[in-house]
mmCIF file of C-alpha atoms in Angstrom:
data_model
loop_
_atom_site.group_PDB
_atom_site.id
_atom_site.type_symbol
_atom_site.label_atom_id
_atom_site.label_comp_id
_atom_site.label_asym_id
_atom_site.label_seq_id
_atom_site.Cartn_x
_atom_site.Cartn_y
_atom_site.Cartn_z
ATOM 1 C CA UNK J 13 0.000 0.000 0.000
ATOM 2 C CA UNK J 14 1.213 3.527 -0.665
ATOM 3 C CA UNK J 15 0.801 4.584 3.000
ATOM 4 C CA UNK J 16 2.769 1.607 4.245
ATOM 5 C CA UNK J 17 5.553 2.208 1.740
ATOM 6 C CA UNK J 18 5.818 5.864 2.752
ATOM 7 C CA UNK J 19 5.946 4.966 6.446
ATOM 8 C CA UNK J 20 8.631 2.373 5.741
ATOM 9 C CA UNK J 21 10.730 4.910 3.864
ATOM 10 C CA UNK J 22 10.422 7.405 6.732
ATOM 11 C CA UNK J 23 11.400 4.740 9.257
ATOM 12 C CA UNK J 24 14.401 3.704 7.182
ATOM 13 C CA UNK J 25 15.469 7.363 6.840
ATOM 14 C CA UNK J 26 15.170 7.880 10.592
ATOM 15 C CA UNK J 27 17.153 4.667 11.167
ATOM 16 C CA UNK J 28 19.899 5.825 8.839
ATOM 17 C CA UNK J 29 20.011 9.193 10.580
ATOM 18 C CA UNK J 30 20.190 7.500 13.967
ATOM 19 C CA UNK J 31 22.975 5.190 12.793
ATOM 20 C CA UNK J 32 24.847 8.245 11.502
ATOM 21 C CA UNK J 33 24.512 9.884 14.882
ATOM 22 C CA UNK J 34 25.542 6.744 16.809
ATOM 23 C CA UNK J 35 28.429 5.907 14.496
ATOM 24 C CA UNK J 36 30.974 8.211 16.216
ATOM 25 C CA UNK J 37 30.132 6.567 19.531
ATOM 26 C CA UNK J 38 31.338 3.215 18.186
ATOM 27 C CA UNK J 39 34.646 4.594 17.023
ATOM 28 C CA UNK J 40 37.672 3.689 19.219
ATOM 29 C CA UNK J 41 38.833 6.487 21.521
ATOM 30 C CA UNK J 42 35.517 8.336 21.512
ATOM 31 C CA UNK J 43 34.878 7.602 25.194
ATOM 32 C CA UNK J 44 38.331 8.799 26.163
ATOM 33 C CA UNK J 45 37.872 11.989 24.136
ATOM 34 C CA UNK J 46 34.484 12.537 25.735
ATOM 35 C CA UNK J 47 36.002 11.977 29.189
ATOM 36 C CA UNK J 48 38.821 14.461 28.449
ATOM 37 C CA UNK J 49 36.293 16.986 27.222
ATOM 38 C CA UNK J 50 34.178 16.550 30.386
ATOM 39 C CA UNK J 51 37.333 16.859 32.530
ATOM 40 C CA UNK J 52 38.321 20.066 30.740
ATOM 41 C CA UNK J 53 34.821 21.435 31.302
ATOM 42 C CA UNK J 54 34.975 20.486 34.991
ATOM 43 C CA UNK J 55 38.401 22.098 35.439
ATOM 44 C CA UNK J 56 37.144 25.191 33.668
ATOM 45 C CA UNK J 57 34.158 25.406 36.023
ATOM 46 C CA UNK J 58 36.445 24.953 39.041
ATOM 47 C CA UNK J 59 38.819 27.594 37.692
ATOM 48 C CA UNK J 60 35.967 30.038 37.217
ATOM 49 C CA UNK J 61 34.651 29.301 40.702
ATOM 50 C CA UNK J 62 38.131 29.760 42.198
ATOM 51 C CA UNK J 63 38.556 33.062 40.378
ATOM 52 C CA UNK J 64 35.157 34.167 41.570
ATOM 53 C CA UNK J 65 36.021 33.243 45.174
ATOM 54 C CA UNK J 66 39.401 34.958 44.908
ATOM 55 C CA UNK J 67 37.773 38.066 43.479
ATOM 56 C CA UNK J 68 35.198 38.047 46.269
ATOM 57 C CA UNK J 69 37.907 37.552 48.921
ATOM 58 C CA UNK J 70 39.987 40.358 47.396
ATOM 59 C CA UNK J 71 36.942 42.609 47.360
ATOM 60 C CA UNK J 72 36.148 41.804 51.003
ATOM 61 C CA UNK J 73 39.796 42.364 51.973
ATOM 62 C CA UNK J 74 39.827 45.699 50.165
ATOM 63 C CA UNK J 75 36.587 46.664 51.889
ATOM 64 C CA UNK J 76 38.112 45.708 55.250
ATOM 65 C CA UNK J 77 41.230 47.776 54.499
ATOM 66 C CA UNK J 78 39.055 50.690 53.410
ATOM 67 C CA UNK J 79 37.010 50.422 56.615
ATOM 68 C CA UNK J 80 40.228 50.323 58.656
ATOM 69 C CA UNK J 81 41.576 53.370 56.836
ATOM 70 C CA UNK J 82 38.274 55.154 57.368
ATOM 71 C CA UNK J 83 38.339 54.263 61.070
ATOM 72 C CA UNK J 84 41.888 55.619 61.393
ATOM 73 C CA UNK J 85 40.866 58.787 59.560
ATOM 74 C CA UNK J 86 37.849 59.199 61.848
ATOM 75 C CA UNK J 87 40.071 58.643 64.890
ATOM 76 C CA UNK J 88 42.597 61.207 63.646
ATOM 77 C CA UNK J 89 39.803 63.667 62.841
ATOM 78 C CA UNK J 90 38.253 63.197 66.293
ATOM 79 C CA UNK J 91 41.665 63.745 67.900
ATOM 80 C CA UNK J 92 42.183 66.960 65.907
ATOM 81 C CA UNK J 93 38.698 68.189 66.814
ATOM 82 C CA UNK J 94 39.335 67.401 70.480
ATOM 83 C CA UNK J 95 42.644 69.296 70.413
ATOM 84 C CA UNK J 96 40.971 72.298 68.770
ATOM 85 C CA UNK J 97 38.132 72.208 71.308
ATOM 86 C CA UNK J 98 40.577 72.026 74.211
ATOM 87 C CA UNK J 99 42.562 74.940 72.768
ATOM 88 C CA UNK J 100 39.367 76.962 72.316
ATOM 89 C CA UNK J 101 38.311 76.207 75.888
ATOM 90 C CA UNK J 102 41.708 77.332 77.159
ATOM 91 C CA UNK J 103 41.376 80.558 75.185
ATOM 92 C CA UNK J 104 37.846 81.102 76.471
ATOM 93 C CA UNK J 105 38.989 80.563 80.050
ATOM 94 C CA UNK J 106 41.911 82.950 79.523
ATOM 95 C CA UNK J 107 39.581 85.549 77.993
ATOM 96 C CA UNK J 108 37.172 85.161 80.922
ATOM 97 C CA UNK J 109 40.044 85.540 83.375
ATOM 98 C CA UNK J 110 41.290 88.654 81.578
ATOM 99 C CA UNK J 111 37.783 90.107 81.567
ATOM 100 C CA UNK J 112 37.342 89.494 85.287
ATOM 101 C CA UNK J 113 40.758 90.929 86.141
ATOM 102 C CA UNK J 114 40.419 93.935 83.834
ATOM 103 C CA UNK J 115 38.257 95.795 86.352
ATOM 104 C CA UNK J 116 40.771 95.226 89.140
ATOM 105 C CA UNK J 117 43.614 96.283 86.875
ATOM 106 C CA UNK J 118 41.667 99.417 85.930
ATOM 107 C CA UNK J 119 41.226 100.290 89.601
ATOM 108 C CA UNK J 120 44.931 99.671 90.212
ATOM 109 C CA UNK J 121 45.825 101.878 87.255
ATOM 110 C CA UNK J 122 43.560 104.657 88.574
ATOM 111 C CA UNK J 123 45.182 104.396 92.015
ATOM 112 C CA UNK J 124 48.672 104.553 90.508
ATOM 113 C CA UNK J 125 47.688 107.580 88.457
ATOM 114 C CA UNK J 126 46.395 109.300 91.597
ATOM 115 C CA UNK J 127 49.690 108.517 93.370
ATOM 116 C CA UNK J 128 51.604 110.019 90.459
ATOM 117 C CA UNK J 129 49.384 113.111 90.578
ATOM 118 C CA UNK J 130 50.016 113.440 94.321
ATOM 119 C CA UNK J 131 53.787 113.225 93.774
ATOM 120 C CA UNK J 132 53.455 115.837 91.056
ATOM 121 C CA UNK J 133 51.564 118.147 93.417
ATOM 122 C CA UNK J 134 54.281 117.748 96.043
ATOM 123 C CA UNK J 135 56.975 118.591 93.502
ATOM 124 C CA UNK J 136 54.980 121.547 92.150
ATOM 125 C CA UNK J 137 54.443 123.002 95.635
ATOM 126 C CA UNK J 138 58.126 122.594 96.421
ATOM 127 C CA UNK J 139 59.112 124.458 93.253
ATOM 128 C CA UNK J 140 56.587 127.244 93.921
ATOM 129 C CA UNK J 141 57.747 127.520 97.529
ATOM 130 C CA UNK J 142 61.367 127.872 96.388
ATOM 131 C CA UNK J 143 60.363 130.490 93.821
ATOM 132 C CA UNK J 144 58.425 132.461 96.470
ATOM 133 C CA UNK J 145 61.373 132.237 98.894
ATOM 134 C CA UNK J 146 63.671 133.785 96.286
ATOM 135 C CA UNK J 147 61.217 136.690 96.095
ATOM 136 C CA UNK J 148 61.183 136.972 99.876
ATOM 137 C CA UNK J 149 57.734 135.494 100.359
ATOM 138 C CA UNK J 150 57.515 132.656 102.912
ATOM 139 C CA UNK J 151 54.246 130.838 103.702
ATOM 140 C CA UNK J 152 53.350 130.297 107.351
ATOM 141 C CA UNK J 153 54.322 126.976 108.986
ATOM 142 C CA UNK J 154 50.666 126.143 109.471
ATOM 143 C CA UNK J 155 50.180 126.061 105.697
ATOM 144 C CA UNK J 156 53.077 123.603 105.302
ATOM 145 C CA UNK J 157 51.707 121.464 108.124
ATOM 146 C CA UNK J 158 48.205 121.481 106.659
ATOM 147 C CA UNK J 159 49.517 120.516 103.211
ATOM 148 C CA UNK J 160 51.699 117.726 104.602
ATOM 149 C CA UNK J 161 48.806 116.367 106.701
ATOM 150 C CA UNK J 162 46.529 116.361 103.670
ATOM 151 C CA UNK J 163 49.184 114.666 101.536
ATOM 152 C CA UNK J 164 49.860 112.006 104.201
ATOM 153 C CA UNK J 165 46.125 111.374 104.531
ATOM 154 C CA UNK J 166 45.815 110.905 100.776
ATOM 155 C CA UNK J 167 48.902 108.638 100.694
ATOM 156 C CA UNK J 168 47.441 106.478 103.456
ATOM 157 C CA UNK J 169 44.135 106.246 101.602
ATOM 158 C CA UNK J 170 45.842 105.336 98.308
ATOM 159 C CA UNK J 171 48.060 102.783 100.041
ATOM 160 C CA UNK J 172 45.005 101.169 101.632
ATOM 161 C CA UNK J 173 43.265 101.049 98.260
ATOM 162 C CA UNK J 174 46.363 99.609 96.587
ATOM 163 C CA UNK J 175 46.631 96.821 99.172
ATOM 164 C CA UNK J 176 42.887 96.167 98.871
ATOM 165 C CA UNK J 177 43.059 95.923 95.073
ATOM 166 C CA UNK J 178 46.136 93.655 95.250
ATOM 167 C CA UNK J 179 44.347 91.353 97.680
ATOM 168 C CA UNK J 180 41.293 91.352 95.404
ATOM 169 C CA UNK J 181 43.488 90.493 92.405
ATOM 170 C CA UNK J 182 45.154 87.635 94.280
ATOM 171 C CA UNK J 183 41.761 86.290 95.374
ATOM 172 C CA UNK J 184 40.431 86.481 91.809
ATOM 173 C CA UNK J 185 43.530 84.766 90.429
ATOM 174 C CA UNK J 186 43.220 81.969 92.975
ATOM 175 C CA UNK J 187 39.535 81.580 92.165
ATOM 176 C CA UNK J 188 40.135 81.568 88.402
ATOM 177 C CA UNK J 189 43.026 79.139 88.729
ATOM 178 C CA UNK J 190 40.779 76.903 90.801
ATOM 179 C CA UNK J 191 38.050 77.070 88.157
ATOM 180 C CA UNK J 192 40.561 76.367 85.402
ATOM 181 C CA UNK J 193 41.951 73.433 87.359
ATOM 182 C CA UNK J 194 38.424 72.098 87.878
ATOM 183 C CA UNK J 195 37.742 72.463 84.165
ATOM 184 C CA UNK J 196 40.975 70.664 83.302
ATOM 185 C CA UNK J 197 40.107 67.962 85.835
ATOM 186 C CA UNK J 198 36.677 67.490 84.261
ATOM 187 C CA UNK J 199 38.269 67.273 80.829
ATOM 188 C CA UNK J 200 40.779 64.700 82.080
ATOM 189 C CA UNK J 201 37.967 62.660 83.612
ATOM 190 C CA UNK J 202 35.985 62.840 80.374
ATOM 191 C CA UNK J 203 39.045 61.766 78.399
ATOM 192 C CA UNK J 204 39.748 58.904 80.808
ATOM 193 C CA UNK J 205 36.116 57.813 80.602
ATOM 194 C CA UNK J 206 36.290 57.828 76.804
ATOM 195 C CA UNK J 207 39.478 55.762 76.949
ATOM 196 C CA UNK J 208 37.886 53.290 79.401
ATOM 197 C CA UNK J 209 34.778 52.994 77.229
ATOM 198 C CA UNK J 210 36.972 52.475 74.170
ATOM 199 C CA UNK J 211 39.023 49.760 75.888
ATOM 200 C CA UNK J 212 35.856 48.099 77.202
ATOM 201 C CA UNK J 213 34.323 48.134 73.718
ATOM 202 C CA UNK J 214 37.514 46.628 72.254
ATOM 203 C CA UNK J 215 37.472 43.934 74.947
ATOM 204 C CA UNK J 216 33.820 43.145 74.240
ATOM 205 C CA UNK J 217 34.525 42.937 70.513
ATOM 206 C CA UNK J 218 37.528 40.679 71.117
ATOM 207 C CA UNK J 219 35.564 38.439 73.474
ATOM 208 C CA UNK J 220 32.745 38.304 70.957
ATOM 209 C CA UNK J 221 35.158 37.261 68.183
ATOM 210 C CA UNK J 222 36.837 34.644 70.365
ATOM 211 C CA UNK J 223 33.880 33.247 72.317
ATOM 212 C CA UNK J 224 30.833 34.453 70.399
ATOM 213 C CA UNK J 225 28.169 36.970 71.260
ATOM 214 C CA UNK J 226 27.340 36.685 74.990
ATOM 215 C CA UNK J 227 23.677 37.351 74.250
ATOM 216 C CA UNK J 228 23.592 34.381 71.866
ATOM 217 C CA UNK J 229 25.984 32.107 73.760
ATOM 218 C CA UNK J 230 23.809 29.364 75.277
ATOM 219 C CA UNK J 231 26.383 28.351 77.922
ATOM 220 C CA UNK J 232 26.865 31.833 79.389
ATOM 221 C CA UNK J 233 24.871 30.967 82.469
ATOM 222 C CA UNK J 234 27.011 27.843 82.964
ATOM 223 C CA UNK J 235 30.215 29.895 82.884
ATOM 224 C CA UNK J 236 28.911 32.522 85.314
ATOM 225 C CA UNK J 237 30.166 30.672 88.437
ATOM 226 C CA UNK J 238 33.641 30.531 86.914
ATOM 227 C CA UNK J 239 33.533 34.252 86.166
ATOM 228 C CA UNK J 240 32.365 34.976 89.714
ATOM 229 C CA UNK J 241 35.205 32.869 91.100
ATOM 230 C CA UNK J 242 37.994 34.438 89.039
ATOM 231 C CA UNK J 243 36.641 37.990 89.449
ATOM 232 C CA UNK J 244 35.763 37.786 93.135
ATOM 233 C CA UNK J 245 38.773 39.942 94.113
ATOM 234 C CA UNK J 246 37.259 42.861 92.161
ATOM 235 C CA UNK J 247 34.162 42.852 94.363
ATOM 236 C CA UNK J 248 35.397 41.678 97.772
ATOM 237 C CA UNK J 249 38.298 43.003 99.856
ATOM 238 C CA UNK J 250 38.365 39.795 101.899
ATOM 239 C CA UNK J 251 38.695 37.717 98.720
ATOM 240 C CA UNK J 252 41.461 40.015 97.492
ATOM 241 C CA UNK J 253 43.371 39.624 100.765
ATOM 242 C CA UNK J 254 42.928 35.844 100.662
ATOM 243 C CA UNK J 255 44.185 35.588 97.075
ATOM 244 C CA UNK J 256 47.165 37.845 97.809
ATOM 245 C CA UNK J 257 47.949 35.728 100.862
ATOM 246 C CA UNK J 258 47.894 32.576 98.753
ATOM 247 C CA UNK J 259 50.214 34.147 96.195
ATOM 248 C CA UNK J 260 52.514 35.611 98.846
ATOM 249 C CA UNK J 261 53.121 32.124 100.209
ATOM 250 C CA UNK J 262 55.340 31.537 97.168
ATOM 251 C CA UNK J 263 57.290 34.803 97.572
ATOM 252 C CA UNK J 264 59.433 33.381 100.375
ATOM 253 C CA UNK J 265 62.827 31.651 100.650
ATOM 254 C CA UNK J 266 62.996 27.935 100.020
ATOM 255 C CA UNK J 267 63.451 27.135 103.736
ATOM 256 C CA UNK J 268 60.494 29.242 104.939
ATOM 257 C CA UNK J 269 58.247 27.151 107.261
ATOM 258 C CA UNK J 270 54.910 28.575 106.003
ATOM 259 C CA UNK J 271 55.406 28.405 102.272
ATOM 260 C CA UNK J 272 57.570 27.397 99.356
ATOM 261 C CA UNK J 273 59.256 29.513 96.714
ATOM 262 C CA UNK J 274 58.376 29.531 93.034
ATOM 263 C CA UNK J 275 60.194 26.644 91.286
ATOM 264 C CA UNK J 276 63.165 27.846 89.197
ATOM 265 C CA UNK J 277 62.424 25.492 86.290
ATOM 266 C CA UNK J 278 59.702 23.381 84.698
ATOM 267 C CA UNK J 279 57.325 21.508 86.993
ATOM 268 C CA UNK J 280 57.005 17.929 85.740
ATOM 269 C CA UNK J 281 53.614 16.209 86.080
ATOM 270 C CA UNK J 282 53.116 13.555 88.706
ATOM 271 C CA UNK J 283 52.914 9.882 87.858
ATOM 272 C CA UNK J 284 49.285 8.741 87.358
ATOM 273 C CA UNK J 285 47.880 7.133 90.490
ATOM 274 C CA UNK J 286 45.208 5.017 88.750
ATOM 275 C CA UNK J 287 44.455 3.417 85.398
ATOM 276 C CA UNK J 288 41.811 5.991 84.445
ATOM 277 C CA UNK J 289 44.250 8.837 84.906
ATOM 278 C CA UNK J 290 46.913 6.897 82.985
ATOM 279 C CA UNK J 291 44.472 6.365 80.113
ATOM 280 C CA UNK J 292 43.723 10.073 79.936
ATOM 281 C CA UNK J 293 47.450 10.927 80.132
ATOM 282 C CA UNK J 294 48.203 8.698 77.171
#
């Protein structure tokens, strides 16, 4: 039948095509070539993956270096800002001190000017008295006495004011120096607190890197007794004295009856006293 003949021809054509496709598989060395090709493809994939991992690691390392550089820059910038702020505070304190002392200095300057004027009046009267004496005119002794009494009274008053202003200046200087010292003390305490906080933060970060986050560490409550034991000297004077006493027992000569000195060399372990210990030692 025509339909059967056409179907047979199509089947034979498909069979020939399939044989043509399968023919290379029957050739000797095809499997080895296919294996080498698959191996090359696998090595290429591994090489690409390794390059990708290396590129990622290099990128992460560069990011870490950039973050470290940025942290150093921020630290340097903060240090510069702190130095500028401290310098500005010193200048402000100096300006405040100068402003407070300016009034006292003004009073002292006025007193000195009045003393100079008084000396000038004494000199002027002496010159006029000498000029009048050359002309034969002599003032009465009462006038000289009255002038000298008035001058002495003014000198006493100016001396009292000078001493008062000097005492006021000394008191103000002491007060300002005390305020400046208090300000410097507060700044030192702030700086020390920042340093302590920084060291504590570094310790927490180091502990977190070594032992994990304490908030997420499931055995933190199990280690708390050990922490309490090793840190008991920080919270109890009696514990501190006891620990120091235990340590001081070794800071004695070798023949001391209440203690022994620190060994000069290595301390060798004792021989196991039972089989279980010996098993663990092995």
